[in-house]
Short mmCIF file of C-alpha atoms and ligand atoms in Angstrom, two decimals:
data_model
loop_
_atom_site.label_atom_id
_atom_site.label_comp_id
_atom_site.label_asym_id
_atom_site.label_seq_id
_atom_site.Cartn_x
_atom_site.Cartn_y
_atom_site.Cartn_z
CA MET P 624 -12.64 18.58 16.10
CA GLY P 625 -15.31 16.30 17.63
CA VAL P 626 -16.67 13.43 15.58
CA VAL P 627 -14.94 13.67 12.18
CA ARG P 628 -17.42 13.68 9.29
CA ILE P 629 -16.00 11.72 6.40
CA GLY P 630 -16.92 11.56 2.74
CA VAL P 631 -15.78 8.43 0.93
CA LEU P 632 -15.04 8.87 -2.78
CA GLY P 633 -15.66 5.55 -4.57
CA GLY P 634 -17.78 2.62 -3.47
CA GLY P 635 -15.93 -0.33 -5.01
CA GLY P 636 -14.05 -3.40 -3.86
CA ILE P 637 -11.75 -1.91 -1.22
CA LEU P 638 -14.61 -0.08 0.53
CA GLY P 639 -15.21 -3.29 2.54
CA SER P 640 -11.83 -2.93 4.32
CA HIS P 641 -12.39 0.79 4.94
CA ALA P 642 -15.94 0.25 6.23
CA SER P 643 -14.82 -2.28 8.85
CA ALA P 644 -12.09 0.15 9.92
CA TYR P 645 -14.64 2.96 10.40
CA ALA P 646 -16.91 0.59 12.32
CA LYS P 647 -14.11 0.05 14.87
CA ILE P 648 -13.83 3.79 15.66
CA ARG P 649 -17.50 4.81 15.60
CA ASP P 650 -16.99 7.06 18.62
CA ARG P 651 -14.49 9.22 16.69
CA CYS P 652 -15.88 9.50 13.18
CA GLU P 653 -18.88 9.03 10.92
CA VAL P 654 -19.03 8.35 7.21
CA VAL P 655 -21.79 10.74 6.15
CA ALA P 656 -21.61 10.45 2.34
CA VAL P 657 -20.24 8.24 -0.42
CA ALA P 658 -19.69 9.09 -4.09
CA GLU P 659 -20.39 6.14 -6.37
CA PRO P 660 -21.79 6.51 -9.89
CA ASP P 661 -22.55 2.81 -10.30
CA VAL P 662 -26.03 2.46 -8.75
CA THR P 663 -25.74 -1.33 -8.72
CA ARG P 664 -23.15 -0.84 -5.96
CA HIS P 665 -25.36 1.34 -3.74
CA ASP P 666 -27.02 -1.49 -1.80
CA ARG P 667 -23.62 -2.86 -0.84
CA VAL P 668 -22.44 0.61 0.23
CA LYS P 669 -25.47 0.95 2.53
CA ALA P 670 -24.99 -2.57 3.87
CA LEU P 671 -21.38 -1.71 4.73
CA LEU P 672 -21.85 1.81 6.09
CA GLY P 673 -25.46 1.97 7.25
CA ALA P 674 -28.78 2.97 5.72
CA ASN P 675 -28.29 6.66 6.61
CA VAL P 676 -25.24 7.21 4.46
CA ARG P 677 -26.03 9.63 1.61
CA LEU P 678 -25.09 8.57 -1.90
CA TYR P 679 -23.93 10.85 -4.72
CA ALA P 680 -22.95 10.19 -8.33
CA ASP P 681 -19.59 11.96 -8.48
CA TYR P 682 -16.65 12.64 -6.15
CA ARG P 683 -16.97 16.41 -6.63
CA ASP P 684 -20.49 16.36 -5.13
CA VAL P 685 -19.20 14.84 -1.88
CA ILE P 686 -16.11 17.04 -1.61
CA ASP P 687 -18.36 20.12 -1.81
CA LEU P 688 -20.65 19.06 1.06
CA ALA P 689 -20.52 21.48 4.00
CA ASP P 690 -20.84 18.62 6.51
CA VAL P 691 -17.82 16.71 5.15
CA ASP P 692 -14.60 17.50 7.04
CA ALA P 693 -12.25 15.07 5.28
CA VAL P 694 -12.30 12.72 2.31
CA ASP P 695 -11.17 9.14 1.83
CA ILE P 696 -10.26 8.50 -1.82
CA VAL P 697 -10.86 4.92 -2.96
CA LEU P 698 -11.09 5.72 -6.65
CA PRO P 699 -9.35 4.27 -9.72
CA HIS P 700 -5.72 5.44 -9.90
CA TYR P 701 -6.30 7.93 -12.73
CA LEU P 702 -8.69 9.86 -10.43
CA HIS P 703 -6.35 10.11 -7.39
CA LEU P 704 -4.74 13.33 -8.66
CA PRO P 705 -7.89 15.23 -9.78
CA ALA P 706 -9.84 14.22 -6.65
CA THR P 707 -6.97 15.31 -4.39
CA LEU P 708 -6.66 18.65 -6.18
CA CYS P 709 -10.39 19.18 -5.83
CA ALA P 710 -10.31 18.28 -2.10
CA ALA P 711 -7.35 20.61 -1.48
CA GLU P 712 -9.21 23.43 -3.17
CA ALA P 713 -12.15 22.79 -0.83
CA ARG P 714 -9.70 22.61 2.14
CA LYS P 715 -10.61 19.04 3.05
CA ALA P 716 -7.97 16.68 4.48
CA VAL P 717 -7.22 13.69 2.25
CA LEU P 718 -6.66 10.01 2.80
CA VAL P 719 -5.88 8.30 -0.52
CA GLU P 720 -5.64 4.56 -1.13
CA LYS P 721 -2.42 3.19 -2.50
CA VAL P 722 -0.98 3.62 -5.06
CA MET P 723 -0.66 7.32 -4.31
CA ALA P 724 -0.71 8.26 -8.00
CA ARG P 725 0.36 7.01 -11.42
CA ASN P 726 3.78 8.70 -11.40
CA VAL P 727 6.01 10.99 -9.37
CA ARG P 728 4.86 14.09 -11.20
CA GLU P 729 1.28 13.46 -10.08
CA CYS P 730 2.49 12.80 -6.51
CA ASP P 731 4.28 16.15 -6.50
CA GLN P 732 1.17 17.96 -7.70
CA MET P 733 -0.87 16.35 -4.91
CA ILE P 734 1.71 17.21 -2.22
CA ASP P 735 2.01 20.76 -3.49
CA ALA P 736 -1.76 21.37 -3.61
CA CYS P 737 -2.36 19.99 -0.10
CA GLU P 738 0.56 21.90 1.41
CA LYS P 739 -0.60 25.15 -0.20
CA ALA P 740 -4.14 24.55 1.07
CA GLY P 741 -2.87 23.67 4.56
CA VAL P 742 -4.56 20.24 4.61
CA SER P 743 -2.96 16.90 5.38
CA LEU P 744 -2.35 14.27 2.70
CA THR P 745 -2.11 10.68 3.95
CA VAL P 746 -1.66 7.56 1.84
CA CYS P 747 -3.30 4.33 2.93
CA HIS P 748 -0.29 2.01 2.52
CA ASP P 749 -1.91 -0.46 4.86
CA ARG P 750 1.02 -2.90 5.26
CA ARG P 751 2.92 -0.33 7.34
CA TYR P 752 0.09 -0.39 9.88
CA ASP P 753 -0.60 -4.14 9.98
CA SER P 754 0.34 -5.82 13.28
CA LYS P 755 2.16 -8.73 11.65
CA TRP P 756 4.17 -6.50 9.30
CA ILE P 757 4.98 -4.26 12.29
CA ALA P 758 6.23 -7.36 14.17
CA LEU P 759 8.80 -7.87 11.39
CA LYS P 760 9.74 -4.18 11.51
CA GLU P 761 10.44 -4.54 15.25
CA VAL P 762 12.71 -7.56 14.63
CA VAL P 763 14.65 -5.66 11.94
CA ASP P 764 14.96 -2.47 14.02
CA SER P 765 16.12 -4.37 17.11
CA GLY P 766 19.39 -5.24 15.34
CA VAL P 767 19.23 -8.96 16.22
CA LEU P 768 19.71 -9.94 12.56
CA GLY P 769 23.15 -8.28 12.41
CA GLU P 770 24.06 -6.57 9.16
CA ILE P 771 21.21 -7.08 6.71
CA PHE P 772 22.41 -7.98 3.23
CA TYR P 773 19.41 -9.54 1.47
CA TRP P 774 15.67 -8.91 1.08
CA LYS P 775 13.14 -10.91 -0.88
CA LEU P 776 9.55 -9.70 -1.25
CA GLU P 777 6.81 -11.40 -3.25
CA HIS P 778 3.23 -10.64 -4.18
CA ASN P 779 1.12 -13.42 -5.74
CA GLN P 780 -2.47 -13.12 -6.90
CA ASN P 781 -4.80 -14.23 -9.65
CA VAL P 782 -6.00 -10.89 -11.07
CA VAL P 783 -8.62 -11.11 -13.80
CA PHE P 784 -10.75 -8.07 -14.66
CA PRO P 785 -13.48 -7.84 -17.33
CA GLU P 786 -13.04 -6.03 -20.63
CA GLY P 787 -13.45 -2.29 -20.09
CA SER P 788 -12.22 -2.27 -16.46
CA TRP P 789 -9.83 0.57 -15.58
CA VAL P 790 -7.47 -2.06 -14.15
CA ARG P 791 -6.88 -3.44 -17.67
CA SER P 792 -5.82 -0.03 -18.96
CA ARG P 793 -2.18 1.08 -18.67
CA GLU P 794 -3.39 4.67 -18.56
CA GLY P 795 -6.00 3.99 -15.88
CA LEU P 796 -3.70 2.00 -13.62
CA GLY P 797 -0.47 3.94 -14.20
CA GLY P 798 1.25 0.86 -15.65
CA GLY P 799 0.57 -2.69 -14.61
CA ALA P 800 0.94 -4.98 -11.64
CA ILE P 801 4.16 -3.30 -10.44
CA MET P 802 2.63 0.17 -10.06
CA SER P 803 -0.63 -1.19 -8.77
CA CYS P 804 0.44 -3.74 -6.19
CA LEU P 805 4.20 -4.36 -6.10
CA THR P 806 4.17 -0.84 -4.63
CA HIS P 807 2.98 -2.59 -1.41
CA GLN P 808 6.32 -4.41 -1.37
CA ILE P 809 8.38 -1.40 -2.49
CA ASP P 810 6.79 0.75 0.19
CA SER P 811 7.32 -1.87 2.90
CA LEU P 812 10.94 -2.34 1.92
CA ARG P 813 11.59 1.41 2.07
CA TRP P 814 10.06 1.36 5.55
CA TYR P 815 12.03 -1.71 6.68
CA GLY P 816 15.34 -1.18 4.96
CA GLY P 817 15.72 2.43 3.84
CA GLU P 818 15.93 3.90 0.38
CA PHE P 819 16.82 2.23 -2.90
CA ALA P 820 20.06 3.29 -4.61
CA ARG P 821 19.30 1.68 -8.00
CA VAL P 822 16.99 -0.78 -9.69
CA SER P 823 16.74 -2.95 -12.73
CA CYS P 824 13.53 -4.53 -13.88
CA MET P 825 11.93 -6.90 -16.36
CA THR P 826 8.24 -7.23 -17.08
CA ARG P 827 5.97 -9.65 -18.92
CA VAL P 828 2.69 -8.58 -20.49
CA ILE P 829 -0.03 -11.20 -20.96
CA PRO P 830 -2.23 -9.34 -23.46
CA ASP P 831 -5.55 -11.06 -22.77
CA ARG P 832 -5.25 -10.06 -19.08
CA MET P 833 -4.39 -6.36 -19.30
CA GLU P 834 -2.33 -3.78 -21.20
CA GLY P 835 0.26 -3.39 -18.44
CA GLU P 836 2.48 -6.15 -17.12
CA THR P 837 0.96 -9.13 -15.33
CA VAL P 838 4.36 -10.27 -14.07
CA GLY P 839 7.25 -8.07 -12.98
CA VAL P 840 10.62 -8.58 -11.31
CA ILE P 841 12.75 -5.86 -9.76
CA ILE P 842 16.33 -6.28 -8.58
CA GLY P 843 17.39 -3.47 -6.31
CA LYS P 844 20.48 -2.30 -4.50
CA MET P 845 19.65 -0.47 -1.30
CA ARG P 846 21.63 2.53 -0.07
CA SER P 847 22.58 0.31 2.91
CA GLY P 848 24.35 -2.02 0.46
CA ALA P 849 21.75 -4.79 0.83
CA LEU P 850 20.42 -6.52 -2.27
CA ALA P 851 16.68 -6.78 -2.84
CA GLN P 852 14.57 -8.99 -5.06
CA LEU P 853 10.92 -8.06 -5.52
CA SER P 854 8.44 -9.89 -7.71
CA ILE P 855 4.77 -9.75 -8.56
CA ASN P 856 2.84 -12.51 -10.26
CA TRP P 857 -0.77 -11.60 -11.07
CA PHE P 858 -1.27 -14.86 -12.93
CA THR P 859 -0.74 -17.51 -10.27
CA ARG P 860 -3.66 -19.28 -8.66
CA SER P 861 -1.50 -20.52 -5.79
CA ASN P 862 -1.99 -17.58 -3.52
CA GLY P 863 -3.00 -19.04 -0.21
CA ALA P 864 -6.69 -19.65 -0.85
CA ARG P 865 -6.38 -23.33 0.16
CA PRO P 866 -4.21 -24.99 2.80
CA ASN P 867 -1.54 -26.38 0.45
CA ASP P 868 -1.23 -23.27 -1.71
CA LEU P 869 1.75 -20.94 -1.89
CA TRP P 870 1.65 -17.60 -0.10
CA TYR P 871 -0.01 -14.38 -1.17
CA GLU P 872 2.77 -12.19 0.22
CA LEU P 873 6.22 -12.99 1.57
CA VAL P 874 8.97 -10.82 3.06
CA HIS P 875 12.24 -12.61 3.84
CA VAL P 876 15.16 -10.72 5.35
CA CYS P 877 18.60 -12.17 5.88
CA GLY P 878 21.37 -10.72 8.05
CA THR P 879 24.79 -11.81 9.33
CA LYS P 880 23.34 -12.98 12.66
CA GLY P 881 19.89 -14.23 11.77
CA GLU P 882 16.93 -14.10 9.45
CA ALA P 883 13.21 -13.43 9.65
CA TYR P 884 10.15 -13.59 7.47
CA PHE P 885 6.54 -12.54 7.24
CA MET P 886 4.23 -14.82 5.29
CA SER P 887 0.54 -14.04 4.83
CA SER P 888 -1.88 -16.52 6.42
CA ARG P 889 1.00 -17.64 8.64
CA GLY P 890 2.59 -14.75 10.57
CA THR P 891 6.03 -13.41 11.40
CA PHE P 892 8.99 -15.63 12.32
CA VAL P 893 12.61 -15.19 13.38
CA MET P 894 15.69 -17.45 13.58
CA LEU P 895 18.99 -16.62 15.27
CA HIS P 896 22.18 -18.01 13.72
CA ASP P 897 24.21 -17.96 16.94
CA ALA P 898 23.90 -17.27 20.68
CA SER P 899 26.23 -14.26 20.78
CA ASP P 900 23.34 -11.84 21.47
CA GLY P 901 22.10 -12.97 24.89
CA ALA P 902 19.24 -10.47 24.95
CA ALA P 903 17.96 -11.80 21.59
CA VAL P 904 18.14 -15.40 22.84
CA SER P 905 16.16 -14.52 25.94
CA ARG P 906 13.63 -12.52 23.89
CA TYR P 907 12.90 -15.24 21.31
CA GLY P 908 13.94 -18.37 23.31
CA ARG P 909 16.66 -20.97 22.64
CA GLU P 910 14.35 -22.63 20.07
CA ALA P 911 15.13 -19.66 17.81
CA LEU P 912 18.69 -21.05 17.53
CA ASP P 913 17.35 -24.29 16.02
CA GLY P 914 14.81 -22.88 13.57
CA PHE P 915 12.18 -20.21 12.98
CA VAL P 916 9.95 -19.26 15.92
CA GLU P 917 6.83 -17.14 15.69
CA VAL P 918 7.03 -13.52 16.82
CA PRO P 919 3.90 -12.48 18.73
CA SER P 920 1.95 -9.62 17.19
CA GLY P 921 -1.30 -7.74 17.64
CA SER P 922 -4.38 -8.34 15.56
CA TRP P 923 -5.02 -5.00 13.84
CA THR P 924 -5.34 -5.10 10.09
CA GLY P 925 -3.42 -2.43 8.21
CA HIS P 926 -6.57 -0.65 7.06
CA GLU P 927 -8.04 -0.58 10.56
CA ARG P 928 -4.93 0.92 12.10
CA CYS P 929 -4.14 3.33 9.25
CA ILE P 930 -7.65 4.75 9.33
CA ALA P 931 -7.69 4.91 13.15
CA GLU P 932 -4.38 6.84 13.17
CA TRP P 933 -5.58 9.15 10.39
CA VAL P 934 -8.79 9.99 12.27
CA LYS P 935 -6.83 10.58 15.48
CA SER P 936 -4.56 12.98 13.60
CA LEU P 937 -7.59 14.88 12.25
CA ARG P 938 -8.93 15.23 15.80
CA GLY P 939 -5.59 16.62 16.98
CA GLU P 940 -4.95 13.55 19.18
CA PRO P 941 -1.49 11.94 19.44
CA SER P 942 -1.23 9.72 16.37
CA GLN P 943 1.23 7.68 14.38
CA VAL P 944 0.60 8.52 10.76
CA ILE P 945 3.74 7.31 8.96
CA THR P 946 2.54 7.52 5.36
CA SER P 947 2.20 11.18 4.43
CA GLY P 948 2.33 12.06 0.76
CA ARG P 949 5.97 13.07 1.26
CA ASP P 950 6.78 9.72 2.96
CA VAL P 951 5.22 7.71 0.12
CA ARG P 952 6.26 9.69 -2.97
CA GLY P 953 9.50 7.67 -3.04
CA THR P 954 7.53 4.44 -3.44
CA VAL P 955 5.99 5.62 -6.71
CA GLU P 956 9.45 6.87 -7.71
CA VAL P 957 10.96 3.37 -7.36
CA ALA P 958 8.14 1.87 -9.46
CA GLU P 959 8.61 4.55 -12.11
CA ALA P 960 12.38 3.94 -12.13
CA ALA P 961 11.67 0.21 -12.56
CA TYR P 962 9.53 0.94 -15.63
CA ARG P 963 12.30 3.08 -17.11
CA SER P 964 14.72 0.19 -16.56
CA ALA P 965 12.36 -2.31 -18.19
CA GLN P 966 12.00 0.01 -21.16
CA CYS P 967 15.69 0.78 -21.75
CA GLY P 968 17.21 -2.48 -20.48
CA ARG P 969 19.63 -0.73 -18.08
CA GLU P 970 19.94 -0.12 -14.36
CA ILE P 971 18.35 3.15 -13.21
CA GLU P 972 19.77 5.19 -10.35
CA LEU P 973 17.52 6.83 -7.79
CA PRO P 974 16.39 9.57 -7.46
CA ILE P 975 14.94 10.10 -10.93
CA ASP P 976 13.81 13.31 -12.59
CA PRO P 977 10.02 13.33 -12.70
CA VAL P 978 8.67 13.21 -16.24
CA SER P 979 7.71 16.69 -17.32
CA GLY P 980 4.03 17.16 -18.02
CA ASP P 981 4.75 19.95 -20.50
N1 NAD I 450 -4.72 -1.84 0.00
C1 NAD I 450 -5.14 -2.85 -0.73
O1 NAD I 450 -4.81 -4.01 -0.48
C2 NAD I 450 -6.05 -2.57 -1.91
C3 NAD I 450 -6.80 -3.60 -2.49
C4 NAD I 450 -7.64 -3.28 -3.56
C5 NAD I 450 -7.69 -1.97 -4.05
N2 NAD I 450 -6.91 -1.01 -3.46
C6 NAD I 450 -6.92 0.37 -3.99
O2 NAD I 450 -8.19 0.97 -3.75
C7 NAD I 450 -8.50 1.89 -4.81
C8 NAD I 450 -9.83 1.48 -5.44
O3 NAD I 450 -9.74 0.15 -5.87
P1 NAD I 450 -11.01 -0.80 -5.94
O4 NAD I 450 -10.49 -2.18 -6.05
O5 NAD I 450 -11.97 -0.47 -4.85
O6 NAD I 450 -11.58 -0.35 -7.37
P2 NAD I 450 -13.09 -0.47 -7.90
O7 NAD I 450 -13.03 -0.30 -9.37
O8 NAD I 450 -13.75 -1.69 -7.33
O9 NAD I 450 -13.79 0.79 -7.21
C9 NAD I 450 -13.61 2.11 -7.68
C10 NAD I 450 -14.97 2.77 -7.65
O10 NAD I 450 -14.85 4.15 -8.02
C11 NAD I 450 -16.06 4.48 -8.71
N3 NAD I 450 -15.89 5.72 -9.48
C12 NAD I 450 -15.46 5.86 -10.76
N4 NAD I 450 -15.52 7.17 -11.13
C13 NAD I 450 -16.01 7.85 -10.06
C14 NAD I 450 -16.33 9.22 -9.83
N5 NAD I 450 -16.14 10.17 -10.78
N6 NAD I 450 -16.81 9.59 -8.63
C15 NAD I 450 -17.01 8.64 -7.67
N7 NAD I 450 -16.75 7.33 -7.84
C16 NAD I 450 -16.25 6.93 -9.02
C17 NAD I 450 -16.32 3.26 -9.58
O11 NAD I 450 -17.67 3.21 -10.02
C18 NAD I 450 -15.95 2.13 -8.65
O12 NAD I 450 -17.07 1.60 -7.95
C19 NAD I 450 -7.30 1.82 -5.78
O13 NAD I 450 -6.39 2.83 -5.44
C20 NAD I 450 -6.71 0.45 -5.50
O14 NAD I 450 -5.33 0.32 -5.83
C21 NAD I 450 -6.12 -1.28 -2.40
#
């Protein structure tokens, strides 16, 4: 394949991050069409992607275009499944924004349809491609932290949507803040630390914000034996907008020989608890024995790198796509298990049986 011709389905908020990613790889791909029914958003779409991009009212119109090779789904969550099924039927490769779908059953239908059609299904879980999150992955994988026994991951935002928005609807979103955005943390933890063995969860709904939970806390036990604490707070205003605010996202990992963290707006840091690993001391410096030191990283955003790797894979070039539908299905499964725990007040073991659609 030469220049990949892409159709983007949805022209809303996250299009900005996708558009800047496409701009970085103009020699490899071109966004030829966008589906966006809200005409008040069309000027912004053209400003982001160029005046020549063709606009259509519905995702089906773009999937059917003969000059679209692959589609990038940036639609509300309740449309991820039908748009993927439609793309598979038209034999178009799919990139779908997180969260992959509203539940495991929908994920399985998407995987099945794409595999039967012989097209790839990639999920844009951008954190796995972000240079600073990768820097933490390299620290963890190097073994310098010893045996890892504790993870803490947080997501803090002030999320307020107007009446009528799909984000306020449990049905539209697939739940609440956990399914929508704590899946960033669940997915990252699966990538960093392996699979979950069991979870328990509590949620708090704030009815004037949305039907689903605005706050959620998951306690997990990993198959490795490590404990994990994941929380999302969609009510806080202290999410890193000003210098003295708290962080937007935090990942803290603690092992027998050291600890490390990623904090948004700050970077990735490591501390060694002793000098027994000479190679680690020379890699991070003796200062790492006295406190946290910054780990150098690249400057790619997750969206830029995810989209670049996806386009390379479509062109048959060597690529590092690490978020296929099959890779990511387990992320939705952990969120769904957490909801079952919140509902019944017990721990839930993974894997779970997908809810039957019958
Ligand atoms: N990775 C991240 O950090 C991040 C951040 C924000 C959103 N997202 C994800 O991106 C996706 C989209 O979120 P958003 O914030 O851009 O939502 P949004 O509501 O701003 O945009 C969705 C767009 O889809 C359009 N749409 C609705 N029905 C359509 C149809 N039939 N055909 C074509 N377009 C249609 C809407 O008019 C809207 O403009 C979601 O999966 C969301 O979770 C990811």
